[in-house]
mmCIF file of C-alpha atoms in Angstrom:
data_model
loop_
_atom_site.group_PDB
_atom_site.id
_atom_site.type_symbol
_atom_site.label_atom_id
_atom_site.label_comp_id
_atom_site.label_asym_id
_atom_site.label_seq_id
_atom_site.Cartn_x
_atom_site.Cartn_y
_atom_site.Cartn_z
ATOM 1 C CA MET A 742 210.002 33.604 88.640
ATOM 2 C CA ILE A 743 206.572 33.598 87.008
ATOM 3 C CA SER A 744 205.258 37.142 86.851
ATOM 4 C CA TYR A 745 201.520 36.409 87.034
ATOM 5 C CA VAL A 746 200.283 32.887 87.655
ATOM 6 C CA PRO A 747 196.619 33.406 86.598
ATOM 7 C CA GLN A 748 197.892 34.699 83.220
ATOM 8 C CA VAL A 749 199.912 31.510 82.749
ATOM 9 C CA LEU A 750 196.901 29.341 83.545
ATOM 10 C CA PHE A 751 194.753 31.302 81.117
ATOM 11 C CA ASP A 752 197.397 30.987 78.392
ATOM 12 C CA ILE A 753 197.684 27.231 78.922
ATOM 13 C CA SER A 754 193.893 26.834 78.804
ATOM 14 C CA PHE A 755 193.765 28.905 75.616
ATOM 15 C CA ALA A 756 196.526 26.747 74.098
ATOM 16 C CA ALA A 757 194.655 23.560 75.042
ATOM 17 C CA ILE A 758 191.536 24.763 73.215
ATOM 18 C CA ILE A 759 193.570 25.497 70.083
ATOM 19 C CA CYS A 760 195.395 22.143 70.286
ATOM 20 C CA LEU A 761 192.023 20.375 70.404
ATOM 21 C CA SER A 762 190.175 22.480 67.835
ATOM 22 C CA ILE A 763 192.751 22.379 65.022
ATOM 23 C CA PRO A 764 192.851 18.567 64.694
ATOM 24 C CA LEU A 765 189.123 18.315 65.434
ATOM 25 C CA ILE A 766 188.064 20.242 62.328
ATOM 26 C CA GLY A 767 191.067 19.256 60.229
ATOM 27 C CA ILE A 768 190.686 15.504 60.702
ATOM 28 C CA ALA A 769 186.988 15.730 59.864
ATOM 29 C CA THR A 770 187.837 17.584 56.647
ATOM 30 C CA PHE A 771 190.569 15.088 55.743
ATOM 31 C CA HIS A 772 188.150 12.222 56.275
ATOM 32 C CA ILE A 773 185.545 13.826 53.995
ATOM 33 C CA PHE A 774 187.947 13.783 51.056
ATOM 34 C CA PHE A 775 190.099 10.732 51.851
ATOM 35 C CA SER A 776 187.732 8.350 53.643
ATOM 36 C CA ARG A 777 188.004 5.773 50.845
ATOM 37 C CA ILE A 778 191.793 5.700 51.059
ATOM 38 C CA LYS A 779 193.243 3.434 53.702
ATOM 39 C CA SER A 780 195.266 5.571 56.099
ATOM 40 C CA LYS A 781 196.863 4.936 59.461
ATOM 41 C CA GLY A 782 195.585 6.809 62.476
ATOM 42 C CA LEU A 783 198.727 8.892 63.012
ATOM 43 C CA GLU A 784 198.750 9.878 59.352
ATOM 44 C CA ILE A 785 195.126 11.026 59.591
ATOM 45 C CA PHE A 786 195.982 13.009 62.722
ATOM 46 C CA ALA A 787 199.046 14.711 61.181
ATOM 47 C CA TYR A 788 197.522 15.492 57.799
ATOM 48 C CA GLY A 789 194.268 16.564 59.442
ATOM 49 C CA SER A 790 196.107 18.936 61.769
ATOM 50 C CA GLY A 791 197.794 20.554 58.785
ATOM 51 C CA ILE A 792 194.434 20.950 57.062
ATOM 52 C CA GLY A 793 192.924 22.378 60.254
ATOM 53 C CA VAL A 794 195.483 25.180 60.283
ATOM 54 C CA ALA A 795 194.688 26.003 56.649
ATOM 55 C CA LEU A 796 190.951 26.085 57.396
ATOM 56 C CA TYR A 797 191.464 28.535 60.248
ATOM 57 C CA ALA A 798 193.566 30.705 57.919
ATOM 58 C CA VAL A 799 190.621 30.879 55.483
ATOM 59 C CA VAL A 800 188.283 31.767 58.351
ATOM 60 C CA GLY A 801 190.778 34.401 59.478
ATOM 61 C CA LEU A 802 190.831 35.948 56.031
ATOM 62 C CA ILE A 803 187.027 36.184 56.056
ATOM 63 C CA ILE A 804 186.800 37.636 59.565
ATOM 64 C CA GLY A 805 189.698 39.995 58.965
ATOM 65 C CA ASN A 806 187.877 41.578 56.044
ATOM 66 C CA LEU A 807 184.721 42.374 58.017
ATOM 67 C CA SER A 808 184.407 46.132 58.290
ATOM 68 C CA SER A 809 182.125 46.134 61.341
ATOM 69 C CA ASN A 810 182.569 44.583 64.791
ATOM 70 C CA SER A 811 184.080 41.158 64.098
ATOM 71 C CA GLN A 812 183.678 39.582 67.553
ATOM 72 C CA PRO A 813 180.086 38.260 67.226
ATOM 73 C CA ALA A 814 180.817 36.854 63.760
ATOM 74 C CA ALA A 815 184.033 35.210 64.977
ATOM 75 C CA ILE A 816 182.298 33.561 67.944
ATOM 76 C CA ILE A 817 179.451 32.246 65.776
ATOM 77 C CA ILE A 818 181.773 30.927 63.056
ATOM 78 C CA LEU A 819 184.057 29.175 65.547
ATOM 79 C CA LEU A 820 181.145 27.575 67.378
ATOM 80 C CA LEU A 821 179.480 26.408 64.158
ATOM 81 C CA LEU A 822 182.720 25.100 62.690
ATOM 82 C CA ASN A 823 183.613 23.053 65.761
ATOM 83 C CA ALA A 824 180.022 21.881 66.305
ATOM 84 C CA ALA A 825 179.865 20.662 62.706
ATOM 85 C CA ALA A 826 183.144 18.792 63.192
ATOM 86 C CA ILE A 827 181.916 17.157 66.415
ATOM 87 C CA LEU A 828 178.684 16.128 64.682
ATOM 88 C CA TYR A 829 180.659 14.616 61.797
ATOM 89 C CA TRP A 830 182.839 12.661 64.231
ATOM 90 C CA THR A 831 179.757 11.190 65.928
ATOM 91 C CA LYS A 832 178.089 10.215 62.639
ATOM 92 C CA THR A 833 181.070 8.449 61.042
ATOM 93 C CA LYS A 834 183.563 5.702 61.873
ATOM 94 C CA LEU A 835 186.357 8.239 62.188
ATOM 95 C CA ARG A 836 187.205 7.395 65.766
ATOM 96 C CA SER A 837 187.640 3.715 64.949
ATOM 97 C CA GLN A 838 190.173 4.603 62.233
ATOM 98 C CA LEU A 839 192.196 6.643 64.707
ATOM 99 C CA GLN A 840 192.002 3.876 67.293
ATOM 100 C CA SER A 841 194.624 1.820 65.435
ATOM 101 C CA ASP A 842 197.288 4.380 66.352
ATOM 102 C CA ALA A 843 195.770 5.598 69.620
ATOM 103 C CA LYS A 844 199.044 5.378 71.566
ATOM 104 C CA GLU A 845 201.043 7.111 68.826
ATOM 105 C CA ILE A 846 198.496 9.912 68.559
ATOM 106 C CA THR A 847 198.410 10.353 72.348
ATOM 107 C CA VAL A 848 202.205 10.561 72.560
ATOM 108 C CA THR A 849 202.422 12.995 69.640
ATOM 109 C CA TRP A 850 199.597 15.246 70.820
ATOM 110 C CA SER A 851 200.951 15.280 74.370
ATOM 111 C CA SER A 852 204.421 16.242 73.124
ATOM 112 C CA TRP A 853 202.895 19.043 71.029
ATOM 113 C CA PHE A 854 200.989 20.385 74.016
ATOM 114 C CA LEU A 855 203.965 19.979 76.379
ATOM 115 C CA LEU A 856 206.253 21.974 74.077
ATOM 116 C CA SER A 857 203.585 24.668 73.876
ATOM 117 C CA ILE A 858 203.298 24.808 77.679
ATOM 118 C CA LEU A 859 207.078 25.063 78.113
ATOM 119 C CA CYS A 860 207.285 28.024 75.758
ATOM 120 C CA ILE A 861 204.279 29.732 77.328
ATOM 121 C CA GLY A 862 205.910 29.363 80.743
ATOM 122 C CA ILE A 863 209.178 30.850 79.483
ATOM 123 C CA SER A 864 207.313 33.800 77.950
ATOM 124 C CA ASN A 865 205.945 34.624 81.427
ATOM 125 C CA LEU A 866 209.352 34.732 83.106
ATOM 126 C CA THR A 867 210.617 38.014 84.478
ATOM 127 C CA ILE A 868 213.833 39.077 82.740
ATOM 128 C CA LYS A 869 216.341 41.918 82.857
ATOM 129 C CA PHE A 870 216.377 43.898 79.627
ATOM 130 C CA PRO A 871 219.670 45.135 78.191
ATOM 131 C CA ASP A 872 220.644 48.641 79.249
ATOM 132 C CA ASN A 873 220.829 49.594 75.582
ATOM 133 C CA LEU A 874 218.297 48.316 73.031
ATOM 134 C CA PHE A 875 220.660 48.721 70.097
ATOM 135 C CA ASP A 876 219.737 49.308 66.466
ATOM 136 C CA GLY A 877 219.459 46.318 64.173
ATOM 137 C CA PRO A 878 217.428 43.792 66.133
ATOM 138 C CA TYR A 879 215.650 46.376 68.275
ATOM 139 C CA VAL A 880 213.774 48.487 65.763
ATOM 140 C CA ILE A 881 211.166 49.116 68.462
ATOM 141 C CA LYS A 882 212.783 50.191 71.712
ATOM 142 C CA ASN A 883 210.509 49.446 74.649
ATOM 143 C CA HIS A 884 210.017 46.694 77.234
ATOM 144 C CA ASN A 885 206.875 45.199 75.750
ATOM 145 C CA LEU A 886 206.380 41.441 75.462
ATOM 146 C CA HIS A 887 207.438 41.161 71.819
ATOM 147 C CA VAL A 888 210.743 42.893 72.645
ATOM 148 C CA LYS A 889 211.138 40.652 75.694
ATOM 149 C CA ILE A 890 210.865 37.585 73.427
ATOM 150 C CA GLN A 891 213.633 39.025 71.244
ATOM 151 C CA THR A 892 215.844 39.420 74.311
ATOM 152 C CA ILE A 893 215.129 35.911 75.636
ATOM 153 C CA ASN A 894 216.184 34.506 72.267
ATOM 154 C CA GLY A 895 219.518 36.284 72.221
ATOM 155 C CA HIS A 896 218.661 39.593 70.533
ATOM 156 C CA LEU A 897 217.080 38.118 67.416
ATOM 157 C CA PRO A 898 215.640 40.613 64.897
ATOM 158 C CA ALA A 899 212.056 41.820 65.250
ATOM 159 C CA ASP A 900 210.679 39.230 62.804
ATOM 160 C CA ASN A 901 208.547 37.794 65.620
ATOM 161 C CA TYR A 902 206.518 41.010 65.528
ATOM 162 C CA LEU A 903 205.680 40.864 61.807
ATOM 163 C CA PRO A 904 202.946 38.162 61.820
ATOM 164 C CA TYR A 905 201.346 39.920 64.763
ATOM 165 C CA LEU A 906 201.293 43.190 62.837
ATOM 166 C CA VAL A 907 199.564 41.569 59.864
ATOM 167 C CA GLY A 908 196.804 40.391 62.192
ATOM 168 C CA GLU A 909 196.609 43.827 63.825
ATOM 169 C CA PHE A 910 196.192 45.542 60.472
ATOM 170 C CA PHE A 911 193.261 43.245 59.675
ATOM 171 C CA LEU A 912 191.597 43.510 63.064
ATOM 172 C CA ARG A 913 192.098 47.281 63.397
ATOM 173 C CA ASP A 914 191.064 47.880 59.768
ATOM 174 C CA ILE A 915 194.376 49.536 58.864
ATOM 175 C CA SER A 916 195.194 49.796 55.162
ATOM 176 C CA PHE A 917 198.290 47.869 54.065
ATOM 177 C CA ALA A 918 198.640 50.283 51.143
ATOM 178 C CA ASP A 919 198.419 53.476 53.204
ATOM 179 C CA GLU A 920 200.529 52.402 56.185
ATOM 180 C CA ARG A 921 203.596 50.815 54.672
ATOM 181 C CA PRO A 922 205.956 49.167 55.162
ATOM 182 C CA LEU A 923 204.995 46.931 58.070
ATOM 183 C CA MET A 924 208.403 47.677 59.562
ATOM 184 C CA PRO A 925 211.501 49.312 58.083
ATOM 185 C CA GLY A 926 212.318 47.313 54.952
ATOM 186 C CA GLN A 927 209.544 44.760 55.515
ATOM 187 C CA GLU A 928 206.511 44.742 53.215
ATOM 188 C CA VAL A 929 203.525 42.465 53.849
ATOM 189 C CA SER A 930 203.934 41.045 50.325
ATOM 190 C CA ASN A 931 207.248 39.380 51.173
ATOM 191 C CA ARG A 932 206.547 38.259 54.718
ATOM 192 C CA PRO A 933 204.640 35.311 56.238
ATOM 193 C CA ILE A 934 200.862 35.578 56.468
ATOM 194 C CA LEU A 935 199.610 32.098 57.425
ATOM 195 C CA MET A 936 200.283 32.412 61.154
ATOM 196 C CA ALA A 937 198.709 35.860 61.194
ATOM 197 C CA LEU A 938 195.546 34.658 59.455
ATOM 198 C CA VAL A 939 195.154 31.666 61.795
ATOM 199 C CA SER A 940 195.427 33.916 64.848
ATOM 200 C CA ILE A 941 192.660 36.269 63.678
ATOM 201 C CA PRO A 942 189.581 34.068 64.436
ATOM 202 C CA PHE A 943 190.789 33.265 67.949
ATOM 203 C CA ARG A 944 191.793 36.845 68.720
ATOM 204 C CA ALA A 945 188.607 38.297 67.231
ATOM 205 C CA ALA A 946 186.452 35.952 69.321
ATOM 206 C CA LEU A 947 188.463 36.433 72.498
ATOM 207 C CA ASP A 948 189.304 40.135 72.708
ATOM 208 C CA PRO A 949 189.691 42.076 69.439
ATOM 209 C CA PRO A 950 191.594 45.381 69.518
ATOM 210 C CA PRO A 951 189.746 48.630 68.759
ATOM 211 C CA LYS A 952 189.579 49.935 65.202
ATOM 212 C CA GLN A 953 192.302 52.403 64.284
ATOM 213 C CA VAL A 954 191.136 56.004 64.092
ATOM 214 C CA GLY A 955 193.203 58.105 61.703
ATOM 215 C CA SER A 956 196.732 57.434 60.504
ATOM 216 C CA LEU A 957 199.451 55.820 62.566
ATOM 217 C CA PRO A 958 201.975 58.178 64.147
ATOM 218 C CA LYS A 959 205.503 58.261 62.739
ATOM 219 C CA PHE A 960 208.894 57.485 64.237
ATOM 220 C CA LYS A 961 212.481 57.971 63.160
ATOM 221 C CA TYR A 962 214.782 55.010 62.613
ATOM 222 C CA ALA A 963 218.010 54.729 60.642
ATOM 223 C CA GLY A 964 217.670 58.282 59.378
ATOM 224 C CA SER A 965 214.186 57.792 57.864
ATOM 225 C CA VAL A 966 210.589 58.258 58.987
ATOM 226 C CA TRP A 967 208.334 55.186 59.255
ATOM 227 C CA PRO A 968 204.802 54.327 60.480
ATOM 228 C CA ASP A 969 205.088 53.828 64.229
ATOM 229 C CA VAL A 970 203.781 50.265 64.436
ATOM 230 C CA GLY A 971 205.291 50.034 67.903
ATOM 231 C CA THR A 972 202.139 51.760 69.170
ATOM 232 C CA LEU A 973 200.191 48.600 68.249
ATOM 233 C CA GLY A 974 202.287 46.298 70.425
ATOM 234 C CA ASP A 975 200.101 46.242 73.548
ATOM 235 C CA ASP A 976 201.018 43.196 75.681
ATOM 236 C CA ARG A 977 197.340 42.412 76.154
ATOM 237 C CA TYR A 978 196.925 41.741 72.429
ATOM 238 C CA PHE A 979 200.370 40.412 71.631
ATOM 239 C CA ARG A 980 200.058 37.704 74.281
ATOM 240 C CA GLN A 981 196.903 36.363 72.638
ATOM 241 C CA PHE A 982 198.765 36.162 69.347
ATOM 242 C CA LEU A 983 201.816 34.664 71.037
ATOM 243 C CA VAL A 984 199.847 31.708 72.411
ATOM 244 C CA VAL A 985 198.438 30.929 68.957
ATOM 245 C CA GLY A 986 201.877 31.350 67.378
ATOM 246 C CA ILE A 987 203.535 29.048 69.909
ATOM 247 C CA VAL A 988 200.939 26.324 69.343
ATOM 248 C CA LEU A 989 201.388 26.575 65.568
ATOM 249 C CA ASN A 990 205.190 26.494 65.732
ATOM 250 C CA ALA A 991 205.081 23.537 68.125
ATOM 251 C CA MET A 992 203.306 21.505 65.437
ATOM 252 C CA ILE A 993 206.737 20.575 64.127
ATOM 253 C CA ILE A 994 206.451 17.836 66.772
ATOM 254 C CA ILE A 995 203.545 16.307 64.833
ATOM 255 C CA GLY A 996 205.508 16.154 61.595
ATOM 256 C CA ALA A 997 208.462 14.613 63.408
ATOM 257 C CA GLY A 998 206.274 11.969 65.071
ATOM 258 C CA LEU A 999 204.748 10.992 61.727
ATOM 259 C CA LEU A 1000 208.154 10.620 60.075
ATOM 260 C CA PHE A 1001 209.610 8.675 63.011
ATOM 261 C CA ARG A 1002 206.834 6.095 62.846
ATOM 262 C CA SER A 1003 206.849 5.963 59.046
ATOM 263 C CA LEU A 1004 210.584 5.228 59.107
ATOM 264 C CA GLY A 1005 209.911 2.222 61.313
ATOM 265 C CA LEU A 1006 210.870 3.532 64.740
ATOM 266 C CA SER A 1007 209.118 1.799 67.599
ATOM 267 C CA LEU A 1008 206.742 3.744 69.808
ATOM 268 C CA ARG A 1009 209.390 3.795 72.531
ATOM 269 C CA TYR A 1010 212.036 5.379 70.311
ATOM 270 C CA THR A 1011 209.488 7.739 68.789
ATOM 271 C CA PHE A 1012 208.621 8.906 72.303
ATOM 272 C CA ILE A 1013 212.308 9.438 73.137
ATOM 273 C CA GLY A 1014 212.845 11.346 69.893
ATOM 274 C CA LEU A 1015 209.881 13.624 70.548
ATOM 275 C CA LEU A 1016 211.086 14.270 74.089
ATOM 276 C CA LEU A 1017 214.509 15.277 72.762
ATOM 277 C CA ILE A 1018 212.847 17.786 70.443
ATOM 278 C CA THR A 1019 210.512 19.037 73.167
ATOM 279 C CA PHE A 1020 213.347 19.843 75.585
ATOM 280 C CA SER A 1021 215.877 20.953 72.976
ATOM 281 C CA PRO A 1022 216.899 24.592 73.578
ATOM 282 C CA TYR A 1023 217.036 25.135 69.814
ATOM 283 C CA TYR A 1024 213.466 23.980 69.174
ATOM 284 C CA ILE A 1025 212.169 25.789 72.238
ATOM 285 C CA SER A 1026 213.721 28.964 70.859
ATOM 286 C CA GLN A 1027 212.235 28.431 67.397
ATOM 287 C CA VAL A 1028 208.775 27.744 68.814
ATOM 288 C CA LEU A 1029 208.818 30.668 71.254
ATOM 289 C CA PHE A 1030 210.043 33.147 68.642
ATOM 290 C CA THR A 1031 207.080 33.677 66.353
ATOM 291 C CA TRP A 1032 208.798 33.899 63.015
ATOM 292 C CA PRO A 1033 207.027 30.842 61.634
ATOM 293 C CA LYS A 1034 210.060 28.779 60.624
ATOM 294 C CA ALA A 1035 208.945 25.847 62.773
ATOM 295 C CA LEU A 1036 205.428 25.981 61.300
ATOM 296 C CA ALA A 1037 206.979 25.940 57.823
ATOM 297 C CA ALA A 1038 209.091 22.943 58.875
ATOM 298 C CA PHE A 1039 205.926 21.105 59.961
ATOM 299 C CA TYR A 1040 204.399 21.507 56.508
ATOM 300 C CA LEU A 1041 207.647 20.542 54.801
ATOM 301 C CA LEU A 1042 207.734 17.322 56.841
ATOM 302 C CA LEU A 1043 204.164 16.589 55.728
ATOM 303 C CA ALA A 1044 205.162 17.257 52.100
ATOM 304 C CA ILE A 1045 208.147 14.917 52.433
ATOM 305 C CA HIS A 1046 205.882 12.235 53.858
ATOM 306 C CA ALA A 1047 203.292 12.717 51.117
ATOM 307 C CA LEU A 1048 205.965 12.303 48.431
ATOM 308 C CA SER A 1049 208.105 9.577 50.003
ATOM 309 C CA PHE A 1050 205.506 7.326 51.596
ATOM 310 C CA ARG A 1051 202.336 8.077 49.673
ATOM 311 C CA GLY A 1052 203.386 9.364 46.273
ATOM 312 C CA TRP A 1053 200.744 12.099 46.534
ATOM 313 C CA SER A 1054 202.168 14.916 44.423
ATOM 314 C CA ILE A 1055 199.063 17.110 44.714
ATOM 315 C CA VAL A 1056 198.969 16.825 48.503
ATOM 316 C CA ALA A 1057 202.712 17.511 48.640
ATOM 317 C CA GLY A 1058 202.197 20.623 46.511
ATOM 318 C CA VAL A 1059 199.521 21.923 48.878
ATOM 319 C CA PHE A 1060 201.691 21.331 51.947
ATOM 320 C CA ALA A 1061 204.767 22.867 50.289
ATOM 321 C CA ALA A 1062 202.688 25.949 49.445
ATOM 322 C CA LEU A 1063 201.466 26.219 53.043
ATOM 323 C CA ALA A 1064 205.100 25.971 54.178
ATOM 324 C CA TYR A 1065 205.938 28.863 51.851
ATOM 325 C CA LEU A 1066 203.009 30.882 53.223
ATOM 326 C CA SER A 1067 204.420 30.227 56.697
ATOM 327 C CA HIS A 1068 207.958 31.365 55.867
ATOM 328 C CA PRO A 1069 209.343 32.494 52.485
ATOM 329 C CA TYR A 1070 212.582 30.518 52.868
ATOM 330 C CA ALA A 1071 210.519 27.363 52.403
ATOM 331 C CA ILE A 1072 210.575 28.112 48.670
ATOM 332 C CA VAL A 1073 214.051 26.521 48.575
ATOM 333 C CA PHE A 1074 212.645 23.207 49.791
ATOM 334 C CA ALA A 1075 209.561 23.499 47.582
ATOM 335 C CA ALA A 1076 211.834 23.954 44.565
ATOM 336 C CA SER A 1077 213.884 20.928 45.660
ATOM 337 C CA PHE A 1078 210.733 18.809 45.745
ATOM 338 C CA GLY A 1079 209.922 20.063 42.255
ATOM 339 C CA LEU A 1080 213.385 19.099 41.033
ATOM 340 C CA TYR A 1081 212.951 15.625 42.496
ATOM 341 C CA LEU A 1082 209.611 15.263 40.716
ATOM 342 C CA LEU A 1083 211.163 16.517 37.477
ATOM 343 C CA PHE A 1084 213.677 13.655 37.550
ATOM 344 C CA GLN A 1085 210.875 11.227 38.416
ATOM 345 C CA SER A 1086 208.715 12.521 35.550
ATOM 346 C CA VAL A 1087 211.571 12.204 33.049
ATOM 347 C CA LYS A 1088 212.417 8.732 34.337
ATOM 348 C CA ASP A 1089 208.798 7.579 34.001
ATOM 349 C CA GLY A 1090 208.387 9.010 30.497
ATOM 350 C CA TYR A 1091 206.075 11.924 31.303
ATOM 351 C CA LEU A 1092 207.239 14.160 28.467
ATOM 352 C CA GLY A 1093 205.480 15.806 25.548
ATOM 353 C CA ARG A 1094 201.746 15.264 25.593
ATOM 354 C CA LYS A 1095 201.906 13.345 28.865
ATOM 355 C CA ILE A 1096 203.360 16.261 30.799
ATOM 356 C CA PHE A 1097 199.909 17.251 32.147
ATOM 357 C CA LEU A 1098 199.632 13.814 33.765
ATOM 358 C CA SER A 1099 203.047 14.009 35.399
ATOM 359 C CA PRO A 1100 203.552 14.272 39.166
ATOM 360 C CA LEU A 1101 205.574 17.439 38.535
ATOM 361 C CA PHE A 1102 202.643 19.172 36.826
ATOM 362 C CA LYS A 1103 200.203 18.119 39.549
ATOM 363 C CA TYR A 1104 202.594 19.268 42.273
ATOM 364 C CA SER A 1105 203.267 22.618 40.579
ATOM 365 C CA LEU A 1106 199.583 23.261 39.886
ATOM 366 C CA ALA A 1107 198.612 22.568 43.505
ATOM 367 C CA PHE A 1108 201.443 24.778 44.765
ATOM 368 C CA PHE A 1109 200.530 27.776 42.630
ATOM 369 C CA LEU A 1110 196.776 27.477 43.230
ATOM 370 C CA VAL A 1111 197.385 27.750 46.975
ATOM 371 C CA VAL A 1112 199.951 30.563 46.732
ATOM 372 C CA LEU A 1113 198.186 32.598 44.041
ATOM 373 C CA PRO A 1114 195.481 34.166 46.273
ATOM 374 C CA THR A 1115 198.196 35.804 48.396
ATOM 375 C CA SER A 1116 198.922 38.186 45.522
ATOM 376 C CA CYS A 1117 196.124 40.337 46.982
ATOM 377 C CA PHE A 1118 198.495 41.240 49.828
ATOM 378 C CA ARG A 1119 200.728 43.242 47.495
ATOM 379 C CA PRO A 1120 200.283 46.948 48.210
#
């Protein structure tokens, strides 16, 4: 049964705000740069949503580096950002461009929000924890929410806790260099950061945690002593992150909807396909568990669309990089896209002096320009 109904309603309301704000600012930004290019409404919605996530990550990086109280700054930045987007929507013909795919956008957005609601509801269920939280998956042995999510998903490893910890380190002003690793064997330099950065503006505006005073305590695990990051896992703060993480992971629905329509599926079959994903136990698990594999999959679907249906190598490179910043395993797919573009470049004669004009060069340059700034996360 649901443990606390008002909490569920708050979480759903919070998710609705995020689901509205991300495409609101992202679509406006997409339109600024691509208004002269003819695009279908669903394409604008999907690409814009991907851009919106990236914009919030940049805002999160700025807010996370504020040394003083970040809440007033976060509230002001969020209000200004969304107000500017609303003003841009009212001053341009953006709404008329989206109108051509109004039904497709409604179905896709509704499926995204429905999947988010399902996962939020599951996270509020009361469960029975195992009698023994065994080593391996359960590095942190308590009954907090992040451990509960591990249990619900069949004793998965504590990777769902890592993006949350990155956000906590920023918000609590904890040094990545002094308190390392994030968890046993897990450095911030080789783990996902995009989801963490996106969560920071919302968490800072809503209810930021207090600054850390002094060093973290230590705990013993696997015969070694580590920073006790389990002390940061307060349900009050993790639940805020969880809602943001669920919404971001559920965006895989948007990528799927765009591909379904681009492949020629009717609206009816697109709707059925999105429903199958929404109620699939596998996708529910991947969305609920906040290792950002589903968010990475969303960006990979956008990259595939950009390459296959648009031939936009630069855009594909940006989306592939954002997939990598969501989950490091995405590098396999990013490299595959590069290999595909290598064959295309050779086939089209982009060798020698023409290499700088090739789709492969443009794709690679965009990829590395997006990924390069993350080198600052290396302790």
